[in-house]
Structure formats: structure tokens, C-alpha cells
JSON list of C-alpha atoms in Angstrom, two decimals:
[
{"chain": "A", "resi": 1, "resn": "LEU", "atom": "CA", "xyz": [111.82, 127.09, 87.23]},
{"chain": "A", "resi": 2, "resn": "SER", "atom": "CA", "xyz": [112.79, 125.85, 83.55]},
{"chain": "A", "resi": 3, "resn": "SER", "atom": "CA", "xyz": [110.63, 123.71, 81.94]},
{"chain": "A", "resi": 4, "resn": "HIS", "atom": "CA", "xyz": [113.70, 121.14, 81.64]},
{"chain": "A", "resi": 5, "resn": "VAL", "atom": "CA", "xyz": [113.09, 120.75, 85.33]},
{"chain": "A", "resi": 6, "resn": "LYS", "atom": "CA", "xyz": [109.55, 120.61, 84.97]},
{"chain": "A", "resi": 7, "resn": "GLY", "atom": "CA", "xyz": [109.99, 117.91, 82.23]},
{"chain": "A", "resi": 8, "resn": "HIS", "atom": "CA", "xyz": [112.29, 116.07, 85.14]},
{"chain": "A", "resi": 9, "resn": "MET", "atom": "CA", "xyz": [109.75, 116.12, 87.31]},
{"chain": "A", "resi": 10, "resn": "ASN", "atom": "CA", "xyz": [107.31, 115.00, 84.71]},
{"chain": "A", "resi": 11, "resn": "THR", "atom": "CA", "xyz": [109.20, 111.70, 84.36]},
{"chain": "A", "resi": 12, "resn": "ARG", "atom": "CA", "xyz": [108.85, 110.34, 88.19]},
{"chain": "A", "resi": 13, "resn": "ALA", "atom": "CA", "xyz": [106.65, 107.93, 89.28]},
{"chain": "A", "resi": 14, "resn": "ALA", "atom": "CA", "xyz": [103.76, 108.12, 91.41]},
{"chain": "A", "resi": 15, "resn": "THR", "atom": "CA", "xyz": [104.62, 107.00, 94.88]},
{"chain": "A", "resi": 16, "resn": "THR", "atom": "CA", "xyz": [102.45, 106.10, 97.81]},
{"chain": "A", "resi": 17, "resn": "PHE", "atom": "CA", "xyz": [103.09, 106.67, 101.35]},
{"chain": "A", "resi": 18, "resn": "ARG", "atom": "CA", "xyz": [101.16, 104.71, 103.68]},
{"chain": "A", "resi": 19, "resn": "PHE", "atom": "CA", "xyz": [99.54, 105.79, 107.63]},
{"chain": "A", "resi": 20, "resn": "LYS", "atom": "CA", "xyz": [101.54, 103.76, 109.58]},
{"chain": "A", "resi": 21, "resn": "MET", "atom": "CA", "xyz": [98.77, 103.11, 112.03]},
{"chain": "A", "resi": 22, "resn": "LEU", "atom": "CA", "xyz": [95.99, 102.04, 109.14]},
{"chain": "A", "resi": 23, "resn": "ARG", "atom": "CA", "xyz": [96.00, 98.51, 109.49]},
{"chain": "A", "resi": 24, "resn": "PHE", "atom": "CA", "xyz": [94.95, 99.65, 113.20]},
{"chain": "A", "resi": 25, "resn": "VAL", "atom": "CA", "xyz": [92.37, 101.69, 112.70]},
{"chain": "A", "resi": 26, "resn": "SER", "atom": "CA", "xyz": [90.89, 99.66, 110.50]},
{"chain": "A", "resi": 27, "resn": "ILE", "atom": "CA", "xyz": [90.56, 96.57, 113.15]},
{"chain": "A", "resi": 28, "resn": "TRP", "atom": "CA", "xyz": [89.15, 98.91, 115.41]},
{"chain": "A", "resi": 29, "resn": "LEU", "atom": "CA", "xyz": [86.42, 100.04, 113.71]},
{"chain": "A", "resi": 30, "resn": "ALA", "atom": "CA", "xyz": [85.25, 96.62, 112.63]},
{"chain": "A", "resi": 31, "resn": "VAL", "atom": "CA", "xyz": [86.10, 95.56, 116.44]},
{"chain": "A", "resi": 32, "resn": "VAL", "atom": "CA", "xyz": [83.88, 98.46, 118.00]},
{"chain": "A", "resi": 33, "resn": "THR", "atom": "CA", "xyz": [81.03, 97.87, 114.88]},
{"chain": "A", "resi": 34, "resn": "ALA", "atom": "CA", "xyz": [81.18, 94.16, 115.58]},
{"chain": "A", "resi": 35, "resn": "PHE", "atom": "CA", "xyz": [80.73, 94.82, 119.39]},
{"chain": "A", "resi": 36, "resn": "LEU", "atom": "CA", "xyz": [77.66, 97.12, 118.66]},
{"chain": "A", "resi": 37, "resn": "VAL", "atom": "CA", "xyz": [75.97, 94.97, 116.90]},
{"chain": "A", "resi": 38, "resn": "CYS", "atom": "CA", "xyz": [76.76, 92.40, 119.09]},
{"chain": "A", "resi": 39, "resn": "LEU", "atom": "CA", "xyz": [75.31, 94.15, 122.21]},
{"chain": "A", "resi": 40, "resn": "THR", "atom": "CA", "xyz": [72.10, 95.75, 120.19]},
{"chain": "A", "resi": 41, "resn": "ALA", "atom": "CA", "xyz": [71.31, 92.02, 119.73]},
{"chain": "A", "resi": 42, "resn": "PHE", "atom": "CA", "xyz": [72.03, 90.82, 123.34]},
{"chain": "A", "resi": 43, "resn": "VAL", "atom": "CA", "xyz": [69.62, 94.46, 124.34]},
{"chain": "A", "resi": 44, "resn": "ALA", "atom": "CA", "xyz": [66.97, 92.91, 121.77]},
{"chain": "A", "resi": 45, "resn": "ALA", "atom": "CA", "xyz": [66.70, 89.43, 123.23]},
{"chain": "A", "resi": 46, "resn": "ARG", "atom": "CA", "xyz": [66.91, 90.88, 126.61]},
{"chain": "A", "resi": 47, "resn": "SER", "atom": "CA", "xyz": [63.92, 93.38, 126.07]},
{"chain": "A", "resi": 48, "resn": "ASP", "atom": "CA", "xyz": [62.73, 94.92, 122.89]},
{"chain": "A", "resi": 49, "resn": "TRP", "atom": "CA", "xyz": [63.99, 95.31, 119.53]},
{"chain": "A", "resi": 50, "resn": "ALA", "atom": "CA", "xyz": [62.99, 99.12, 119.17]},
{"chain": "A", "resi": 51, "resn": "TYR", "atom": "CA", "xyz": [65.15, 100.34, 122.56]},
{"chain": "A", "resi": 52, "resn": "ALA", "atom": "CA", "xyz": [68.19, 98.25, 121.26]},
{"chain": "A", "resi": 53, "resn": "PHE", "atom": "CA", "xyz": [68.70, 100.26, 118.66]},
{"chain": "A", "resi": 54, "resn": "HIS", "atom": "CA", "xyz": [67.66, 103.53, 119.80]},
{"chain": "A", "resi": 55, "resn": "GLY", "atom": "CA", "xyz": [70.89, 102.53, 122.50]},
{"chain": "A", "resi": 56, "resn": "LEU", "atom": "CA", "xyz": [72.64, 101.85, 119.50]},
{"chain": "A", "resi": 57, "resn": "TRP", "atom": "CA", "xyz": [71.90, 105.40, 117.38]},
{"chain": "A", "resi": 58, "resn": "ILE", "atom": "CA", "xyz": [72.51, 107.11, 120.33]},
{"chain": "A", "resi": 59, "resn": "VAL", "atom": "CA", "xyz": [75.61, 105.05, 121.14]},
{"chain": "A", "resi": 60, "resn": "ALA", "atom": "CA", "xyz": [77.10, 103.54, 118.64]},
{"chain": "A", "resi": 61, "resn": "LEU", "atom": "CA", "xyz": [76.79, 106.38, 115.69]},
{"chain": "A", "resi": 62, "resn": "PRO", "atom": "CA", "xyz": [79.11, 108.67, 117.50]},
{"chain": "A", "resi": 63, "resn": "LEU", "atom": "CA", "xyz": [81.80, 105.80, 118.02]},
{"chain": "A", "resi": 64, "resn": "TRP", "atom": "CA", "xyz": [81.28, 104.76, 114.59]},
{"chain": "A", "resi": 65, "resn": "LEU", "atom": "CA", "xyz": [82.18, 108.02, 113.39]},
{"chain": "A", "resi": 66, "resn": "LEU", "atom": "CA", "xyz": [85.14, 108.57, 114.88]},
{"chain": "A", "resi": 67, "resn": "GLY", "atom": "CA", "xyz": [86.05, 105.61, 113.75]},
{"chain": "A", "resi": 68, "resn": "LEU", "atom": "CA", "xyz": [85.71, 106.64, 109.92]},
{"chain": "A", "resi": 69, "resn": "ALA", "atom": "CA", "xyz": [86.83, 109.47, 110.46]},
{"chain": "A", "resi": 70, "resn": "LEU", "atom": "CA", "xyz": [89.87, 108.10, 112.17]},
{"chain": "A", "resi": 71, "resn": "LEU", "atom": "CA", "xyz": [89.85, 105.55, 109.03]},
{"chain": "A", "resi": 72, "resn": "ILE", "atom": "CA", "xyz": [89.67, 108.62, 106.87]},
{"chain": "A", "resi": 73, "resn": "SER", "atom": "CA", "xyz": [92.77, 110.20, 108.27]},
{"chain": "A", "resi": 74, "resn": "ALA", "atom": "CA", "xyz": [94.27, 107.69, 107.90]},
{"chain": "A", "resi": 75, "resn": "SER", "atom": "CA", "xyz": [94.50, 107.58, 103.56]},
{"chain": "A", "resi": 76, "resn": "ASP", "atom": "CA", "xyz": [97.14, 106.79, 101.82]},
{"chain": "A", "resi": 77, "resn": "ILE", "atom": "CA", "xyz": [99.22, 109.94, 100.63]},
{"chain": "A", "resi": 78, "resn": "VAL", "atom": "CA", "xyz": [100.24, 109.67, 96.56]},
{"chain": "A", "resi": 79, "resn": "VAL", "atom": "CA", "xyz": [102.68, 112.62, 95.26]},
{"chain": "A", "resi": 80, "resn": "ASP", "atom": "CA", "xyz": [103.21, 112.09, 90.94]},
{"chain": "A", "resi": 81, "resn": "ALA", "atom": "CA", "xyz": [104.38, 114.40, 88.52]},
{"chain": "A", "resi": 82, "resn": "ASP", "atom": "CA", "xyz": [100.53, 116.13, 88.20]},
{"chain": "A", "resi": 83, "resn": "GLY", "atom": "CA", "xyz": [99.81, 116.59, 92.44]},
{"chain": "A", "resi": 84, "resn": "ILE", "atom": "CA", "xyz": [99.26, 115.04, 95.96]},
{"chain": "A", "resi": 85, "resn": "SER", "atom": "CA", "xyz": [96.07, 113.20, 96.91]},
{"chain": "A", "resi": 86, "resn": "LYS", "atom": "CA", "xyz": [94.93, 111.00, 99.47]},
{"chain": "A", "resi": 87, "resn": "ARG", "atom": "CA", "xyz": [93.72, 107.66, 98.78]},
{"chain": "A", "resi": 88, "resn": "LEU", "atom": "CA", "xyz": [91.49, 105.59, 100.89]},
{"chain": "A", "resi": 89, "resn": "LEU", "atom": "CA", "xyz": [91.23, 101.80, 99.77]},
{"chain": "A", "resi": 90, "resn": "GLY", "atom": "CA", "xyz": [92.12, 102.40, 96.13]},
{"chain": "A", "resi": 91, "resn": "VAL", "atom": "CA", "xyz": [89.84, 105.22, 95.82]},
{"chain": "A", "resi": 92, "resn": "THR", "atom": "CA", "xyz": [91.14, 108.90, 95.08]},
{"chain": "A", "resi": 93, "resn": "TRP", "atom": "CA", "xyz": [88.99, 111.56, 96.99]},
{"chain": "A", "resi": 94, "resn": "LYS", "atom": "CA", "xyz": [91.18, 114.54, 97.23]},
{"chain": "A", "resi": 95, "resn": "VAL", "atom": "CA", "xyz": [93.29, 115.62, 94.77]},
{"chain": "A", "resi": 96, "resn": "ILE", "atom": "CA", "xyz": [95.28, 118.80, 94.45]},
{"chain": "A", "resi": 97, "resn": "ARG", "atom": "CA", "xyz": [97.22, 119.79, 91.69]},
{"chain": "A", "resi": 98, "resn": "TRP", "atom": "CA", "xyz": [101.06, 121.22, 91.97]},
{"chain": "A", "resi": 99, "resn": "ASP", "atom": "CA", "xyz": [99.78, 124.23, 90.04]},
{"chain": "A", "resi": 100, "resn": "ASN", "atom": "CA", "xyz": [96.81, 125.17, 91.98]},
{"chain": "A", "resi": 101, "resn": "VAL", "atom": "CA", "xyz": [99.38, 124.41, 95.28]},
{"chain": "A", "resi": 102, "resn": "SER", "atom": "CA", "xyz": [99.32, 128.00, 97.26]},
{"chain": "A", "resi": 103, "resn": "ARG", "atom": "CA", "xyz": [100.84, 126.92, 100.18]},
{"chain": "A", "resi": 104, "resn": "ILE", "atom": "CA", "xyz": [101.67, 124.32, 102.54]},
{"chain": "A", "resi": 105, "resn": "THR", "atom": "CA", "xyz": [102.14, 124.92, 105.94]},
{"chain": "A", "resi": 106, "resn": "ALA", "atom": "CA", "xyz": [103.90, 122.37, 108.92]},
{"chain": "A", "resi": 107, "resn": "PHE", "atom": "CA", "xyz": [103.03, 122.23, 112.27]},
{"chain": "A", "resi": 108, "resn": "PRO", "atom": "CA", "xyz": [103.53, 119.92, 115.01]},
{"chain": "A", "resi": 109, "resn": "VAL", "atom": "CA", "xyz": [100.28, 118.19, 117.27]},
{"chain": "A", "resi": 110, "resn": "TYR", "atom": "CA", "xyz": [100.32, 116.66, 119.68]},
{"chain": "A", "resi": 111, "resn": "GLY", "atom": "CA", "xyz": [98.08, 114.11, 121.76]},
{"chain": "A", "resi": 112, "resn": "GLY", "atom": "CA", "xyz": [97.79, 112.07, 124.81]},
{"chain": "A", "resi": 113, "resn": "TYR", "atom": "CA", "xyz": [100.54, 109.20, 125.84]},
{"chain": "A", "resi": 114, "resn": "GLY", "atom": "CA", "xyz": [103.82, 111.13, 124.23]},
{"chain": "A", "resi": 115, "resn": "TYR", "atom": "CA", "xyz": [101.78, 110.91, 120.46]},
{"chain": "A", "resi": 116, "resn": "SER", "atom": "CA", "xyz": [103.61, 113.16, 119.00]},
{"chain": "A", "resi": 117, "resn": "ALA", "atom": "CA", "xyz": [103.64, 114.19, 115.10]},
{"chain": "A", "resi": 118, "resn": "ARG", "atom": "CA", "xyz": [104.23, 117.01, 112.71]},
{"chain": "A", "resi": 119, "resn": "ALA", "atom": "CA", "xyz": [101.12, 117.44, 110.06]},
{"chain": "A", "resi": 120, "resn": "PHE", "atom": "CA", "xyz": [101.07, 119.72, 106.79]},
{"chain": "A", "resi": 121, "resn": "ASN", "atom": "CA", "xyz": [98.15, 121.70, 105.49]},
{"chain": "A", "resi": 122, "resn": "VAL", "atom": "CA", "xyz": [98.34, 121.64, 101.63]},
{"chain": "A", "resi": 123, "resn": "PHE", "atom": "CA", "xyz": [96.24, 125.06, 100.71]},
{"chain": "A", "resi": 124, "resn": "PRO", "atom": "CA", "xyz": [94.78, 125.09, 96.87]},
{"chain": "A", "resi": 125, "resn": "LYS", "atom": "CA", "xyz": [94.90, 128.32, 94.93]},
{"chain": "A", "resi": 126, "resn": "VAL", "atom": "CA", "xyz": [91.02, 127.67, 93.50]},
{"chain": "A", "resi": 127, "resn": "ILE", "atom": "CA", "xyz": [89.13, 125.48, 95.61]},
{"chain": "A", "resi": 128, "resn": "SER", "atom": "CA", "xyz": [86.55, 123.06, 93.82]},
{"chain": "A", "resi": 129, "resn": "GLY", "atom": "CA", "xyz": [84.92, 119.58, 94.06]},
{"chain": "A", "resi": 130, "resn": "PHE", "atom": "CA", "xyz": [84.07, 118.34, 97.03]},
{"chain": "A", "resi": 131, "resn": "ARG", "atom": "CA", "xyz": [86.05, 119.30, 99.83]},
{"chain": "A", "resi": 132, "resn": "ILE", "atom": "CA", "xyz": [85.78, 118.28, 103.82]},
{"chain": "A", "resi": 133, "resn": "PHE", "atom": "CA", "xyz": [87.26, 121.71, 105.17]},
{"chain": "A", "resi": 134, "resn": "PRO", "atom": "CA", "xyz": [85.70, 125.04, 103.59]},
{"chain": "A", "resi": 135, "resn": "SER", "atom": "CA", "xyz": [89.21, 126.11, 102.65]},
{"chain": "A", "resi": 136, "resn": "GLY", "atom": "CA", "xyz": [90.01, 123.27, 100.18]},
{"chain": "A", "resi": 137, "resn": "LYS", "atom": "CA", "xyz": [92.99, 122.39, 102.19]},
{"chain": "A", "resi": 138, "resn": "MET", "atom": "CA", "xyz": [94.56, 118.92, 102.25]},
{"chain": "A", "resi": 139, "resn": "THR", "atom": "CA", "xyz": [96.02, 117.77, 105.54]},
{"chain": "A", "resi": 140, "resn": "PHE", "atom": "CA", "xyz": [97.94, 115.42, 106.79]},
{"chain": "A", "resi": 141, "resn": "GLN", "atom": "CA", "xyz": [100.25, 113.86, 109.21]},
{"chain": "A", "resi": 142, "resn": "ASP", "atom": "CA", "xyz": [104.28, 112.73, 108.98]},
{"chain": "A", "resi": 143, "resn": "LYS", "atom": "CA", "xyz": [103.12, 109.03, 110.28]},
{"chain": "A", "resi": 144, "resn": "THR", "atom": "CA", "xyz": [103.54, 107.63, 107.16]},
{"chain": "A", "resi": 145, "resn": "ASP", "atom": "CA", "xyz": [106.05, 105.17, 105.90]},
{"chain": "A", "resi": 146, "resn": "ARG", "atom": "CA", "xyz": [109.24, 107.04, 104.48]},
{"chain": "A", "resi": 147, "resn": "ALA", "atom": "CA", "xyz": [108.39, 110.33, 105.85]},
{"chain": "A", "resi": 148, "resn": "SER", "atom": "CA", "xyz": [111.42, 112.34, 105.03]},
{"chain": "A", "resi": 149, "resn": "GLU", "atom": "CA", "xyz": [110.73, 110.93, 101.50]},
{"chain": "A", "resi": 150, "resn": "LEU", "atom": "CA", "xyz": [107.72, 112.75, 101.88]},
{"chain": "A", "resi": 151, "resn": "VAL", "atom": "CA", "xyz": [108.80, 115.68, 102.76]},
{"chain": "A", "resi": 152, "resn": "GLY", "atom": "CA", "xyz": [111.66, 115.73, 100.78]},
{"chain": "A", "resi": 153, "resn": "LEU", "atom": "CA", "xyz": [109.46, 115.79, 97.50]},
{"chain": "A", "resi": 154, "resn": "LEU", "atom": "CA", "xyz": [106.85, 118.75, 99.15]},
{"chain": "A", "resi": 155, "resn": "ASN", "atom": "CA", "xyz": [110.23, 120.77, 99.25]},
{"chain": "A", "resi": 156, "resn": "GLU", "atom": "CA", "xyz": [111.54, 119.81, 95.29]},
{"chain": "A", "resi": 157, "resn": "TYR", "atom": "CA", "xyz": [107.71, 120.57, 94.02]},
{"chain": "A", "resi": 158, "resn": "ALA", "atom": "CA", "xyz": [107.15, 123.98, 96.33]},
{"chain": "A", "resi": 159, "resn": "LEU", "atom": "CA", "xyz": [110.69, 124.86, 94.40]},
{"chain": "A", "resi": 160, "resn": "VAL", "atom": "CA", "xyz": [109.43, 123.60, 90.68]},
{"chain": "A", "resi": 161, "resn": "TYR", "atom": "CA", "xyz": [106.20, 124.82, 91.41]},
{"chain": "A", "resi": 162, "resn": "GLY", "atom": "CA", "xyz": [107.43, 127.93, 93.29]},
{"chain": "A", "resi": 163, "resn": "PHE", "atom": "CA", "xyz": [104.59, 127.53, 96.39]},
{"chain": "A", "resi": 164, "resn": "SER", "atom": "CA", "xyz": [105.63, 128.88, 99.84]},
{"chain": "A", "resi": 165, "resn": "LEU", "atom": "CA", "xyz": [106.38, 126.35, 102.69]},
{"chain": "A", "resi": 166, "resn": "GLU", "atom": "CA", "xyz": [105.70, 127.48, 105.53]},
{"chain": "A", "resi": 167, "resn": "SER", "atom": "CA", "xyz": [106.28, 126.53, 109.57]},
{"chain": "A", "resi": 168, "resn": "ARG", "atom": "CA", "xyz": [104.07, 127.20, 112.45]},
{"chain": "A", "resi": 169, "resn": "SER", "atom": "CA", "xyz": [106.49, 126.35, 114.98]},
{"chain": "A", "resi": 170, "resn": "SER", "atom": "CA", "xyz": [110.01, 127.23, 115.41]},
{"chain": "A", "resi": 171, "resn": "ALA", "atom": "CA", "xyz": [110.28, 123.62, 116.41]},
{"chain": "A", "resi": 172, "resn": "LEU", "atom": "CA", "xyz": [110.21, 122.39, 112.81]},
{"chain": "A", "resi": 173, "resn": "ALA", "atom": "CA", "xyz": [113.26, 124.08, 111.29]},
{"chain": "A", "resi": 174, "resn": "PRO", "atom": "CA", "xyz": [115.01, 123.31, 109.24]},
{"chain": "A", "resi": 175, "resn": "LEU", "atom": "CA", "xyz": [111.08, 124.36, 107.82]},
{"chain": "A", "resi": 176, "resn": "LEU", "atom": "CA", "xyz": [110.25, 120.80, 106.02]}
]
């Protein structure tokens, strides 16, 4: 598109989309951590510290890592004129610039107890820096405040920068 349209997009302020469950995930992680510390102290008082810490590492570490993964997945999504990023507790830890986006895919996600969401993968053209996935992609769900506004911005930037939007399911039509 014309430089005029890109110029208009560059004047847009950053928009932050917050994961609806961030507070719940944070509290869950804190409660699990506190419980496991208390359990370790209780076991240590009843037996010995070595046994308690051994149990802590075997049982608690996987639970704590699960909670940490949930917390990271609950990162805020920030969309601005430069690109899309993920931020956790005020720290930006993943950025993909719009001129480096090759495509965005959307697909349904289903979980237990009637959970369903639409998830997105943002694939970079060139992979750089720290990455959780080998592809360098950014992944997030639409379980944010103002999800329709997020989808609208993804569509706008796709038009301006010419990257493709793909759906992995006809249930998501129209595409985004």
C-alpha cells in the first residue's frame, strides 16, 4: 500500500491486550508455591530435610514449571506501529516487527470443561534472538480483553504489510 497508509499506521499508539485469566494464573502459581513450601517444611519437621527437599524437587518442580508456563502464556499482547510483542509484568520478552511477519495462522483450541478459544501463530520471515519455539513464532489466544479489536488490528496490519492470514479450520471463517 501507499506510504500514506503506512504513515497513518505509524501514528497509532500502542494497544495492550490483557489475558483475561492472568490474575487467576498468578494467584494459582502463588498458592501452589506457598502450599509446596509449607508441605516441605511439614515433611522436614516430621522426618528430615533431605527427604523433604527430595520430594519437593520430584513433586513440586513439575507443578511449578506448569504454573510458570501458564503465566508466560498469559503475557499481555502489545500491538503498535512497529510490530507485535508479548509482555509479562512490564517486561517485553518477545517482539516480531510487522515487516518481518511472513504469515499469521488462526486455529481453534479446545480444552476440558467446555474450554474453547481461537489461537494465533505469528511467524517471522527471519528468526532472531531468544525463542521458545524453533520456528521463532509467537503464539497467543483470543482470551483477552477486546479480542475483536485485536483481530481487527491484525487484519489492518496484514493489509498494510502484505503478509498472509490463514485459517486452519473452516469454523473460523471469515478468516480473522
